[in-house]
Coordinates of C-alpha atoms in Angstrom, one line a residue:
Chain A
M141 CA -23.7 2.8 -6.4
D142 CA -24.8 6.1 -5.4
S143 CA -23.2 9.1 -7.3
A144 CA -22.5 10.6 -3.7
V145 CA -19.3 8.3 -3.6
W146 CA -17.9 9.6 -6.6
D147 CA -18.6 13.2 -5.7
L148 CA -16.5 12.3 -2.4
G149 CA -13.7 11.1 -4.5
Y150 CA -13.6 14.2 -6.5
L151 CA -13.6 16.3 -3.2
A152 CA -10.5 14.3 -2.0
A153 CA -8.8 15.1 -5.3
A154 CA -9.8 18.8 -5.0
L155 CA -8.3 18.7 -1.6
L156 CA -5.1 17.5 -2.9
F157 CA -5.0 20.2 -5.7
I158 CA -5.5 22.7 -3.1
L159 CA -2.9 21.7 -0.7
G160 CA -0.7 21.0 -3.8
L161 CA -1.1 24.8 -4.9
K162 CA -0.4 26.1 -1.4
K163 CA 2.8 24.0 -1.1
L164 CA 3.9 25.1 -4.6
G165 CA 4.2 28.5 -3.3
H166 CA 6.9 27.8 -0.8
P167 CA 10.6 26.5 -1.9
R168 CA 11.0 24.0 0.7
T169 CA 7.6 22.4 0.2
A170 CA 7.1 22.9 -3.6
P171 CA 8.3 19.3 -4.8
T172 CA 5.7 17.9 -2.2
G173 CA 3.1 20.3 -3.7
N174 CA 3.8 19.3 -7.1
L175 CA 3.5 15.5 -6.0
Y176 CA 0.3 16.4 -4.3
G177 CA -1.3 17.8 -7.5
A178 CA -0.2 14.7 -9.4
S179 CA -1.7 12.5 -7.0
G180 CA -5.0 14.5 -6.9
M181 CA -5.0 14.0 -10.8
L182 CA -4.5 10.4 -10.6
L183 CA -7.1 9.9 -7.9
A184 CA -9.5 12.0 -10.2
V185 CA -8.8 9.6 -13.2
I186 CA -9.3 6.6 -11.2
V187 CA -12.6 7.8 -9.6
T188 CA -13.9 8.7 -13.1
L189 CA -12.9 5.3 -14.5
A190 CA -14.5 3.6 -11.4
R191 CA -17.7 5.9 -12.0
I192 CA -18.0 5.0 -15.9
E193 CA -17.4 1.1 -14.9
S194 CA -20.2 1.2 -12.3
E195 CA -22.7 3.4 -14.1
T196 CA -22.6 2.0 -17.7
G197 CA -19.4 -0.1 -17.7
I198 CA -16.3 0.6 -19.6
I199 CA -17.5 0.2 -23.3
G200 CA -15.1 2.4 -25.0
W201 CA -11.8 0.7 -24.0
E202 CA -10.1 1.2 -27.1
L203 CA -10.8 5.1 -27.0
I204 CA -10.1 5.4 -23.4
V205 CA -6.8 3.4 -23.0
G206 CA -5.6 4.6 -26.3
G207 CA -6.3 8.3 -25.5
L208 CA -4.4 7.9 -22.0
A209 CA -1.5 6.2 -23.4
V210 CA -0.8 8.4 -26.4
G211 CA -1.2 11.4 -24.3
T212 CA 1.1 9.9 -21.5
L213 CA 3.6 9.0 -24.1
I214 CA 3.8 12.4 -25.9
G215 CA 3.7 14.4 -22.6
A216 CA 6.4 12.4 -20.9
W217 CA 8.6 12.6 -24.1
M218 CA 8.1 16.3 -24.3
A219 CA 8.8 17.0 -20.6
L220 CA 11.9 14.9 -20.3
R221 CA 13.3 16.1 -23.7
V222 CA 12.8 19.9 -23.2
E223 CA 15.8 22.0 -22.6
M224 CA 15.5 24.7 -19.7
T225 CA 16.0 27.3 -22.3
G226 CA 12.9 25.9 -24.3
M227 CA 10.6 26.3 -21.1
P228 CA 8.8 29.3 -22.0
E229 CA 7.5 27.7 -25.3
M230 CA 6.5 24.5 -23.7
V231 CA 4.6 26.3 -20.9
A232 CA 2.9 28.3 -23.4
L233 CA 2.1 25.1 -25.4
F234 CA 0.7 23.2 -22.4
N235 CA -1.6 26.1 -21.5
G236 CA -2.9 25.8 -25.2
F237 CA -3.5 22.1 -24.8
G238 CA -5.2 22.5 -21.4
G239 CA -7.6 25.3 -22.8
G240 CA -8.2 23.0 -26.1
A241 CA -9.1 20.2 -24.1
S242 CA -11.7 21.9 -22.0
A243 CA -13.1 23.5 -25.2
L244 CA -13.2 20.2 -27.0
V245 CA -14.8 18.5 -24.1
A246 CA -17.7 21.0 -24.2
L247 CA -18.2 20.8 -28.0
S248 CA -18.3 16.9 -27.6
E249 CA -20.9 17.5 -24.9
V250 CA -23.0 19.5 -27.2
L251 CA -22.7 17.0 -29.9
S252 CA -23.5 14.0 -28.0
R253 CA -26.5 15.9 -26.4
L254 CA -27.7 16.7 -30.0
D255 CA -27.2 13.1 -31.0
E256 CA -29.3 11.8 -28.2
G257 CA -31.9 14.5 -28.5
N258 CA -31.2 15.5 -24.8
I259 CA -31.8 19.2 -25.0
P260 CA -33.1 20.6 -21.5
E261 CA -35.5 23.5 -21.4
G262 CA -35.7 26.8 -19.3
I263 CA -33.1 27.5 -16.8
P264 CA -31.1 24.1 -17.4
L265 CA -31.1 25.2 -21.2
Y266 CA -29.7 28.6 -20.5
A267 CA -27.1 27.6 -17.8
T268 CA -25.8 24.7 -19.8
W269 CA -25.6 26.5 -23.1
I270 CA -24.0 29.6 -21.6
A271 CA -21.4 27.2 -20.0
I272 CA -20.9 25.5 -23.2
G273 CA -20.4 28.8 -25.0
L274 CA -18.2 30.3 -22.3
S275 CA -15.9 27.3 -22.2
G276 CA -15.7 27.3 -25.9
L277 CA -15.0 31.0 -26.0
V278 CA -12.2 31.0 -23.3
G279 CA -10.8 27.6 -24.4
W280 CA -10.5 28.4 -28.1
I281 CA -8.8 31.7 -27.2
T282 CA -6.5 29.9 -24.9
L283 CA -5.7 27.4 -27.6
S284 CA -4.9 29.5 -30.6
G285 CA -3.5 32.5 -28.4
S286 CA -1.0 30.0 -26.8
L287 CA 0.0 28.6 -30.1
V288 CA 0.8 32.1 -31.4
A289 CA 2.5 32.9 -28.0
M290 CA 4.7 29.7 -28.4
M291 CA 5.9 30.5 -31.9
K292 CA 6.5 34.2 -30.6
L293 CA 8.7 32.7 -28.0
K294 CA 10.5 30.4 -30.3
G295 CA 10.9 33.5 -32.6
G296 CA 9.3 32.0 -35.6
F297 CA 8.5 28.7 -37.2
S298 CA 10.0 26.7 -40.2
L299 CA 7.9 25.9 -43.4
P300 CA 7.6 22.6 -44.8
G301 CA 11.2 22.6 -46.8
G302 CA 13.1 24.2 -43.9
K303 CA 12.5 27.9 -44.6
W304 CA 12.6 29.9 -41.3
V305 CA 10.1 32.4 -41.0
R306 CA 10.0 35.1 -38.3
F307 CA 6.9 35.5 -36.3
P308 CA 5.6 39.0 -36.6
T309 CA 4.4 41.4 -33.8
W310 CA 1.9 43.5 -35.4
G311 CA -0.9 45.5 -34.0
P312 CA -2.3 48.7 -35.6
P313 CA -4.7 50.7 -33.3
W314 CA -7.7 49.7 -35.3
L315 CA -7.1 45.9 -34.3
N316 CA -8.6 46.6 -31.0
T317 CA -12.0 47.5 -32.7
V318 CA -11.9 44.2 -34.5
K319 CA -11.2 42.6 -31.2
V320 CA -14.0 44.0 -29.5
L321 CA -16.4 43.3 -32.5
L322 CA -15.2 39.5 -32.4
L323 CA -16.0 39.4 -28.7
F324 CA -19.4 40.7 -29.4
A325 CA -19.8 38.2 -32.3
C326 CA -18.7 35.3 -30.0
L327 CA -21.4 36.6 -27.5
G328 CA -24.0 36.7 -30.2
F329 CA -23.3 33.4 -31.3
I330 CA -23.8 32.0 -27.8
W331 CA -27.1 33.8 -27.6
L332 CA -28.1 32.2 -31.1
S333 CA -27.3 28.8 -29.9
I334 CA -29.6 29.2 -26.8
Q335 CA -32.5 30.5 -29.1
E336 CA -31.8 27.5 -31.4
P337 CA -30.0 24.7 -29.4
T338 CA -30.3 22.0 -32.2
N339 CA -28.5 24.1 -34.7
E340 CA -24.8 23.5 -34.1
Q341 CA -23.8 25.9 -36.7
W342 CA -23.8 28.6 -34.0
I343 CA -21.4 26.8 -32.0
Y344 CA -19.1 26.5 -34.9
G345 CA -19.4 30.2 -35.7
L346 CA -18.3 30.8 -32.1
I347 CA -15.3 28.5 -32.4
A348 CA -14.1 30.4 -35.5
C349 CA -14.4 33.9 -34.0
A350 CA -12.8 32.8 -30.7
T351 CA -9.9 31.3 -32.4
L352 CA -9.5 34.3 -34.4
L353 CA -9.7 36.5 -31.2
G354 CA -7.2 34.4 -29.6
V355 CA -4.6 35.0 -32.6
L356 CA -5.4 38.9 -32.7
F357 CA -5.1 38.9 -29.0
V358 CA -1.5 37.7 -28.8
L359 CA -0.3 39.0 -32.0
P360 CA 0.2 42.7 -31.0
I361 CA 2.2 41.7 -28.0
G362 CA 5.8 40.8 -27.8
G363 CA 9.2 41.4 -26.1
A364 CA 9.1 42.3 -22.3
D365 CA 5.2 41.8 -22.2
M366 CA 5.5 38.1 -22.8
P367 CA 5.5 37.1 -19.1
V368 CA 2.2 39.0 -18.7
V369 CA 0.9 37.1 -21.7
V370 CA 2.1 33.8 -20.6
S371 CA 0.7 33.8 -17.2
L372 CA -2.6 35.4 -18.2
L373 CA -3.0 32.4 -20.9
N374 CA -2.3 30.1 -17.8
S375 CA -5.1 31.9 -16.0
L376 CA -7.5 31.4 -18.9
S377 CA -6.8 27.6 -19.3
G378 CA -8.1 27.3 -15.8
I379 CA -11.0 29.5 -16.3
A380 CA -12.0 27.3 -19.3
A381 CA -11.7 24.2 -17.2
A382 CA -13.9 25.7 -14.6
F383 CA -16.5 26.6 -17.1
T384 CA -16.3 23.0 -18.4
G385 CA -17.0 22.1 -14.8
F386 CA -20.4 23.9 -15.2
V387 CA -21.2 22.0 -18.4
L388 CA -20.8 18.7 -16.7
M389 CA -21.8 19.9 -13.3
N390 CA -18.8 18.5 -11.9
N391 CA -17.2 20.2 -8.8
V392 CA -13.6 18.8 -9.3
L393 CA -13.4 20.8 -12.5
I394 CA -14.8 24.0 -11.1
I395 CA -12.7 24.0 -8.1
A396 CA -9.4 23.0 -9.9
G397 CA -10.3 25.3 -12.7
S398 CA -11.1 28.4 -10.8
M399 CA -8.0 28.1 -8.5
V400 CA -5.7 27.8 -11.4
G401 CA -7.5 30.8 -13.0
A402 CA -7.0 32.6 -9.7
A403 CA -3.3 31.6 -9.4
G404 CA -2.5 32.7 -12.9
L405 CA -4.2 36.0 -12.5
I406 CA -2.0 36.7 -9.4
L407 CA 1.1 35.9 -11.3
T408 CA -0.2 38.2 -14.2
F409 CA -0.6 41.2 -11.6
I410 CA 2.9 40.5 -10.1
M411 CA 4.3 40.9 -13.8
C412 CA 2.5 43.9 -14.5
K413 CA 3.3 45.3 -11.0
A414 CA 7.1 44.8 -11.9
M415 CA 6.9 46.6 -15.0
N416 CA 4.6 49.5 -13.6
R417 CA 2.0 48.9 -16.4
E418 CA -1.7 48.3 -16.2
L419 CA -2.9 44.8 -17.6
R420 CA -5.2 46.8 -20.0
D421 CA -2.2 48.5 -21.2
V422 CA -0.4 45.5 -22.0
L423 CA -3.3 44.0 -23.8
F424 CA -4.5 46.9 -25.9
K425 CA -1.6 49.4 -26.3
A426 CA 1.3 48.5 -28.3
F427 CA 4.5 49.3 -26.1
G428 CA 7.4 51.7 -26.9
G429 CA 8.6 52.9 -30.3
G430 CA 7.9 49.9 -32.8
S431 CA 9.1 51.5 -36.2
D432 CA 9.8 54.8 -35.1
R433 CA 12.6 54.0 -32.6
E434 CA 15.0 56.5 -31.7
T435 CA 18.3 56.2 -33.5
V436 CA 21.3 56.0 -31.7
T437 CA 23.4 59.2 -32.1
R438 CA 25.9 59.0 -29.2
T439 CA 28.9 56.5 -29.5
K440 CA 30.7 54.7 -26.8
V441 CA 34.0 52.8 -27.1
G442 CA 33.8 49.3 -26.2
S443 CA 36.1 47.5 -23.8
D444 CA 37.7 44.3 -23.9
P445 CA 37.5 41.1 -21.8
D446 CA 41.1 41.4 -20.6
E447 CA 40.5 44.9 -19.4
V448 CA 37.2 43.6 -17.5
A449 CA 39.4 40.7 -16.0
M450 CA 42.0 43.1 -14.7
L451 CA 39.5 45.2 -13.2
C452 CA 37.8 42.2 -11.6
D453 CA 41.0 41.1 -9.9
G454 CA 40.9 41.6 -6.1
I455 CA 37.2 43.1 -6.1
A456 CA 35.2 42.3 -2.8
K457 CA 31.8 42.2 -4.2
C458 CA 30.2 41.6 -7.5
I459 CA 26.5 41.5 -8.5
I460 CA 25.5 39.9 -11.8
V461 CA 22.2 41.0 -13.4
P462 CA 20.9 38.5 -16.1
G463 CA 18.5 39.7 -18.6
Y464 CA 16.7 38.0 -21.8
G465 CA 20.0 38.3 -23.9
M466 CA 21.5 35.6 -21.5
A467 CA 18.5 33.4 -22.4
V468 CA 19.0 34.1 -26.0
S469 CA 22.7 33.4 -26.1
Q470 CA 22.2 30.5 -23.5
C471 CA 25.3 31.7 -21.7
Q472 CA 24.2 30.8 -18.2
H473 CA 26.9 28.3 -17.5
Q474 CA 29.8 30.7 -18.6
V475 CA 28.2 33.3 -16.2
R476 CA 28.3 30.8 -13.5
E477 CA 31.9 29.9 -14.4
F478 CA 32.7 33.6 -14.1
A479 CA 30.9 33.6 -10.8
E480 CA 33.0 30.8 -9.4
I481 CA 36.4 32.2 -10.4
L482 CA 35.5 35.3 -8.6
E483 CA 34.4 33.3 -5.5
G484 CA 37.4 31.4 -5.6
R485 CA 39.3 34.7 -5.2
D486 CA 37.2 35.6 -2.1
C487 CA 34.8 37.9 -3.8
E488 CA 31.1 37.9 -2.8
V489 CA 28.8 37.2 -5.7
K490 CA 25.2 37.8 -6.0
Y491 CA 22.6 37.7 -8.8
G492 CA 20.1 40.5 -9.0
I493 CA 17.0 39.1 -10.5
H494 CA 14.2 41.7 -12.0
P495 CA 10.8 39.9 -11.9
V496 CA 10.2 40.4 -15.7
A497 CA 13.6 39.6 -16.9
G498 CA 13.1 37.0 -19.6
R499 CA 10.0 35.9 -21.4
M500 CA 8.1 34.1 -18.6
P501 CA 7.7 34.6 -14.9
G502 CA 10.8 33.4 -13.1
H503 CA 12.6 32.6 -16.6
M504 CA 16.2 33.8 -15.1
N505 CA 15.8 31.6 -12.0
V506 CA 15.0 28.6 -14.1
L507 CA 18.0 29.2 -16.4
L508 CA 20.4 29.7 -13.5
A509 CA 19.1 26.9 -11.5
E510 CA 20.0 24.8 -14.6
A511 CA 23.6 25.9 -14.4
N512 CA 23.7 24.9 -10.9
V513 CA 23.8 28.4 -9.4
P514 CA 22.7 28.0 -5.8
Y515 CA 19.5 29.6 -5.3
E516 CA 20.3 31.4 -2.2
Q517 CA 22.6 33.8 -4.5
L518 CA 19.5 34.9 -6.4
V519 CA 18.4 38.2 -4.7
E520 CA 15.1 39.8 -5.5
L521 CA 14.9 43.4 -6.8
E522 CA 13.7 44.9 -3.5
N523 CA 16.4 43.3 -1.6
I524 CA 19.5 43.8 -3.6
N525 CA 18.8 47.4 -4.4
S526 CA 20.5 48.6 -1.2
E527 CA 23.4 46.7 -1.9
F528 CA 24.6 48.2 -5.2
T529 CA 26.2 51.1 -3.3
E530 CA 28.7 48.8 -1.7
T531 CA 29.4 46.7 -5.0
D532 CA 32.6 47.0 -6.8
V533 CA 31.6 45.6 -10.2
V534 CA 28.2 44.9 -11.5
L535 CA 28.0 42.5 -14.7
V536 CA 25.0 42.9 -16.7
V537 CA 24.5 40.2 -19.0
G538 CA 21.8 40.9 -21.8
A539 CA 19.5 43.3 -19.8
N540 CA 18.7 46.7 -20.8
D541 CA 15.4 48.2 -19.8
T542 CA 15.4 46.4 -16.4
V543 CA 18.4 48.7 -15.6
N544 CA 17.6 51.9 -17.4
P545 CA 17.7 55.0 -14.9
A546 CA 15.2 56.5 -17.2
A547 CA 12.7 54.5 -15.3
R548 CA 13.3 56.9 -12.4
S549 CA 12.2 60.0 -14.4
D550 CA 8.5 60.7 -14.8
E551 CA 8.4 60.5 -18.6
G552 CA 8.6 57.9 -21.3
P553 CA 7.1 54.6 -21.5
L554 CA 9.5 53.2 -18.6
A555 CA 8.4 55.9 -16.0
G556 CA 8.1 54.7 -12.7
M557 CA 9.1 50.9 -13.5
P558 CA 10.9 49.5 -10.6
I559 CA 14.6 49.0 -11.9
L560 CA 17.8 47.3 -10.5
D561 CA 20.0 50.4 -9.3
V562 CA 23.1 49.2 -11.1
D563 CA 24.2 52.6 -11.8
K564 CA 25.1 53.1 -8.0
A565 CA 27.8 50.4 -8.1
R566 CA 31.4 51.6 -8.7
V567 CA 31.9 49.9 -12.3
V568 CA 29.1 48.6 -14.4
V569 CA 30.1 46.1 -17.2
M570 CA 27.5 45.4 -19.8
V571 CA 27.5 42.5 -22.1
K572 CA 25.4 43.5 -25.0
R573 CA 25.4 43.2 -28.7
S574 CA 25.3 47.1 -29.4
L575 CA 24.1 50.3 -28.0
S576 CA 20.4 49.9 -29.4
V577 CA 17.4 50.4 -27.4
G578 CA 15.6 47.8 -25.5
Y579 CA 11.9 46.6 -25.9
A580 CA 10.6 50.0 -24.5
G581 CA 12.4 51.9 -27.1
V582 CA 14.1 54.2 -24.6
D583 CA 17.8 55.2 -24.8
N584 CA 19.8 54.0 -21.9
D585 CA 22.1 56.6 -20.4
L586 CA 23.7 54.0 -18.5
F587 CA 25.9 52.9 -21.4
Y588 CA 27.5 56.4 -21.8
E589 CA 28.4 56.8 -18.0
D590 CA 32.1 56.9 -17.4
S591 CA 31.7 54.2 -14.9
T592 CA 30.2 51.9 -17.4
M593 CA 32.2 49.5 -19.6
M594 CA 30.6 47.9 -22.6
L595 CA 31.5 44.7 -23.9
F596 CA 30.1 44.4 -27.3
G597 CA 29.2 41.0 -28.7
D598 CA 27.3 37.9 -28.4
G599 CA 26.6 36.9 -24.8
K600 CA 27.9 33.5 -25.0
E601 CA 31.1 34.5 -26.8
M602 CA 31.9 37.5 -24.6
M603 CA 31.4 35.6 -21.4
M604 CA 33.6 32.7 -22.8
R605 CA 36.5 35.1 -23.4
L606 CA 35.9 37.1 -20.1
V607 CA 36.3 33.5 -18.3
Q608 CA 39.3 32.7 -20.3
A609 CA 40.7 36.2 -19.6
M610 CA 40.2 35.7 -15.9
Q611 CA 41.9 32.2 -15.7
E612 CA 45.0 33.6 -17.6
L613 CA 45.3 36.4 -14.9
Chain B
M35 CA -36.8 9.8 2.7
I36 CA -35.2 10.6 -0.6
V37 CA -34.6 14.3 -1.3
E38 CA -34.1 15.1 -4.9
L39 CA -32.2 18.4 -5.6
T40 CA -33.8 20.5 -8.4
Y41 CA -31.3 21.6 -11.3
L42 CA -31.7 25.2 -9.9
E43 CA -30.3 24.1 -6.5
L44 CA -27.4 22.3 -8.1
L45 CA -26.5 25.1 -10.3
V46 CA -26.5 27.6 -7.3
A47 CA -24.4 25.3 -5.4
A48 CA -21.8 25.1 -8.3
V49 CA -21.7 28.8 -8.5
T50 CA -21.2 29.0 -4.8
V51 CA -18.3 26.4 -5.1
F52 CA -16.9 28.6 -8.1
V53 CA -16.7 31.8 -6.3
L54 CA -15.4 30.3 -3.1
A55 CA -12.7 28.5 -5.0
I56 CA -11.7 31.8 -6.7
F57 CA -11.2 33.3 -3.4
L58 CA -9.3 30.5 -2.2
G59 CA -7.1 30.5 -5.0
F60 CA -6.1 34.1 -4.3
E61 CA -5.7 33.5 -0.7
I62 CA -3.3 30.4 -0.9
I63 CA -0.8 32.0 -3.3
S64 CA -0.8 35.5 -2.4
K65 CA 3.0 35.5 -1.9
V66 CA 5.2 33.6 -4.2
P67 CA 9.0 34.0 -4.5
P68 CA 10.3 34.8 -8.1
T69 CA 12.3 31.4 -8.1
L70 CA 9.0 29.4 -8.1
H71 CA 7.1 31.6 -10.6
T72 CA 7.7 29.2 -13.4
P73 CA 7.2 26.0 -11.5
L74 CA 4.0 27.2 -9.9
M75 CA 2.8 28.2 -13.2
S76 CA 3.6 24.9 -14.9
G77 CA 2.4 23.0 -11.9
A78 CA -1.0 24.9 -11.9
N79 CA -1.3 24.5 -15.7
A80 CA -0.9 20.6 -15.1
I81 CA -3.9 21.0 -12.8
S82 CA -5.9 22.7 -15.4
G83 CA -5.7 19.6 -17.3
I84 CA -8.6 18.4 -15.0
A85 CA -10.6 18.5 -18.2
V86 CA -9.3 15.0 -18.5
V87 CA -12.2 13.9 -16.2
G88 CA -14.8 15.2 -18.6
A89 CA -12.8 13.9 -21.6
L90 CA -12.8 10.4 -20.1
L91 CA -16.4 10.5 -19.4
L92 CA -17.3 11.6 -23.0
S93 CA -14.6 9.0 -24.6
N94 CA -16.6 6.2 -23.1
V95 CA -18.6 5.1 -26.4
A96 CA -18.4 1.6 -28.1
L97 CA -16.9 1.5 -31.5
V98 CA -19.2 0.3 -34.3
D99 CA -17.2 -1.3 -36.9
G100 CA -14.0 0.3 -35.8
N101 CA -15.7 3.8 -36.0
A102 CA -17.3 6.2 -33.3
P103 CA -19.6 9.3 -33.6
L104 CA -18.0 12.8 -34.3
A105 CA -18.7 13.7 -30.4
A106 CA -16.5 10.8 -29.2
K107 CA -13.8 11.4 -31.5
L108 CA -13.5 15.0 -30.3
A109 CA -13.5 13.7 -26.7
V110 CA -10.5 11.4 -27.6
V111 CA -8.6 14.3 -28.9
A112 CA -9.6 16.1 -25.9
L113 CA -8.4 13.3 -23.8
V114 CA -5.0 13.2 -25.6
L115 CA -4.5 16.9 -25.2
A116 CA -5.5 16.9 -21.6
T117 CA -3.3 13.8 -20.8
I118 CA -0.2 15.6 -22.5
N119 CA -0.9 18.7 -20.2
V120 CA -1.2 16.7 -17.0
V121 CA 1.6 14.3 -17.6
G122 CA 3.9 16.7 -19.4
G123 CA 2.9 19.5 -17.0
F124 CA 3.8 17.6 -13.7
L125 CA 6.7 15.9 -14.9
V126 CA 8.4 19.1 -16.2
T127 CA 7.7 20.9 -12.9
N128 CA 9.1 18.1 -11.1
R129 CA 12.3 18.5 -13.2
M130 CA 12.6 22.2 -12.7
L131 CA 12.0 21.9 -8.7
Q132 CA 14.7 19.0 -8.5
M133 CA 16.9 21.5 -10.2
I134 CA 15.9 24.5 -7.9
A135 CA 15.9 22.6 -4.8
G136 CA 18.4 19.7 -5.2
R137 CA 21.1 21.7 -6.2
G138 CA 21.2 24.3 -3.3
R139 CA 24.4 23.3 -2.2
K140 CA 27.4 24.7 -4.1

């Protein structure tokens, strides 16, 4: 049969992807959008199998069925088992798998071309080998970078024998030079592989350099910059697929890949904007103090949950501001219980969500949704900031930099970052382990305000005691 | 009449598609509410598993004495990774969206 038929099938799949992505951007249509995407993928797989059957016949049953079955089982098992708190790690891991798959397809194509002696000349050689090189470059960076990101999000990894190793965040300034050199080495290997296409050593050199580059690229980035990295890796996994599309001259890969690339890039820029940082700075400049962090010199007397519970009695409006600390201590359920008690006493409760709170885009929304918080109560930064002046109590759970008034000044790492104006409320209650600085390394004046009450301790324990105190009231 | 496209024409067409798809991607998801940031990311990520198509094409190699050439072995690894990415990605996105949309009531 004519290959045009298959291309039309792929076009239908690409349309489903486009509609799916569009629908994923609106709350009401998002589940349909996801379904469209999945249908598009199923269609692409079916078309491909039909194409193989009609062109050469399916001769590799064992490999194809085996690969699909193993992948489906592992994928489904992981997706159904994962806790919502483990979501950032899994998104990072899947990004890596996507990039790795694209890179391996490109590598497999080179090797099978070499086996068959099917090496083009002239423009096709340049185009194909550049595509193979770029797909490998981006794909291996995505794979190794995502694995590092995943371990950073987990906090570390356990060695055989059960020893837990904290994953380091390390990046002296000279590392940037190494990264640039590695990038040039990668481009050099691509050029060499074009000059001598039969020598697969150049491709292996490229793989080694790109893998190392991916590790070094994510290694210095940590903490509050993680949402940027995770969405950037998401974008890269798409771009790798698009380059692989050029290797195979397949439009559906090019369309799907480049749209995912664009989507990831948009999210990356949203995240950067929410922190008032340039993407360039996130990638190449270590943020905040690092080792020379300002030590805490001022003191503040902590409050206890009973005091806070009494204060919360009879208030009319409360805004809860969650941060990464809520994710770490996994206290979203206690936070919701607290909110429900207040609501039962005719208090209006809302949640103020900073776009970069947490370790991936939308992290807080996912956690609170898991705890059954109605999503109408989750209010974005721009919309909630005007409401703080009329708020009786703001409860800040494990957030720091996103509520630091220092961001309003023109100096320091936080300068210009949009923050939640919690200090405008009548009383601020902060659940936090200590007075220590946040990721940006900037002392938070808010802690020391007279209107601020500190609840020192683990988020979960404190919220449990607070809920208990509220119930006993 | 049979019109054969040259490789160069195919390449230019592919580059055109690439550039247009990038612009399309920017256009269709310019404004996304924060609630959907994570699902959008994991949904888009599942779509990037489209490399499964290439992996399938390259995995179609007959086994000789239960063995396959290196190229096919790599393709099968790619097939497994891409399928995990696709199946896991769509399922987990669905789980999140059910959670977000399904529990809008109190």
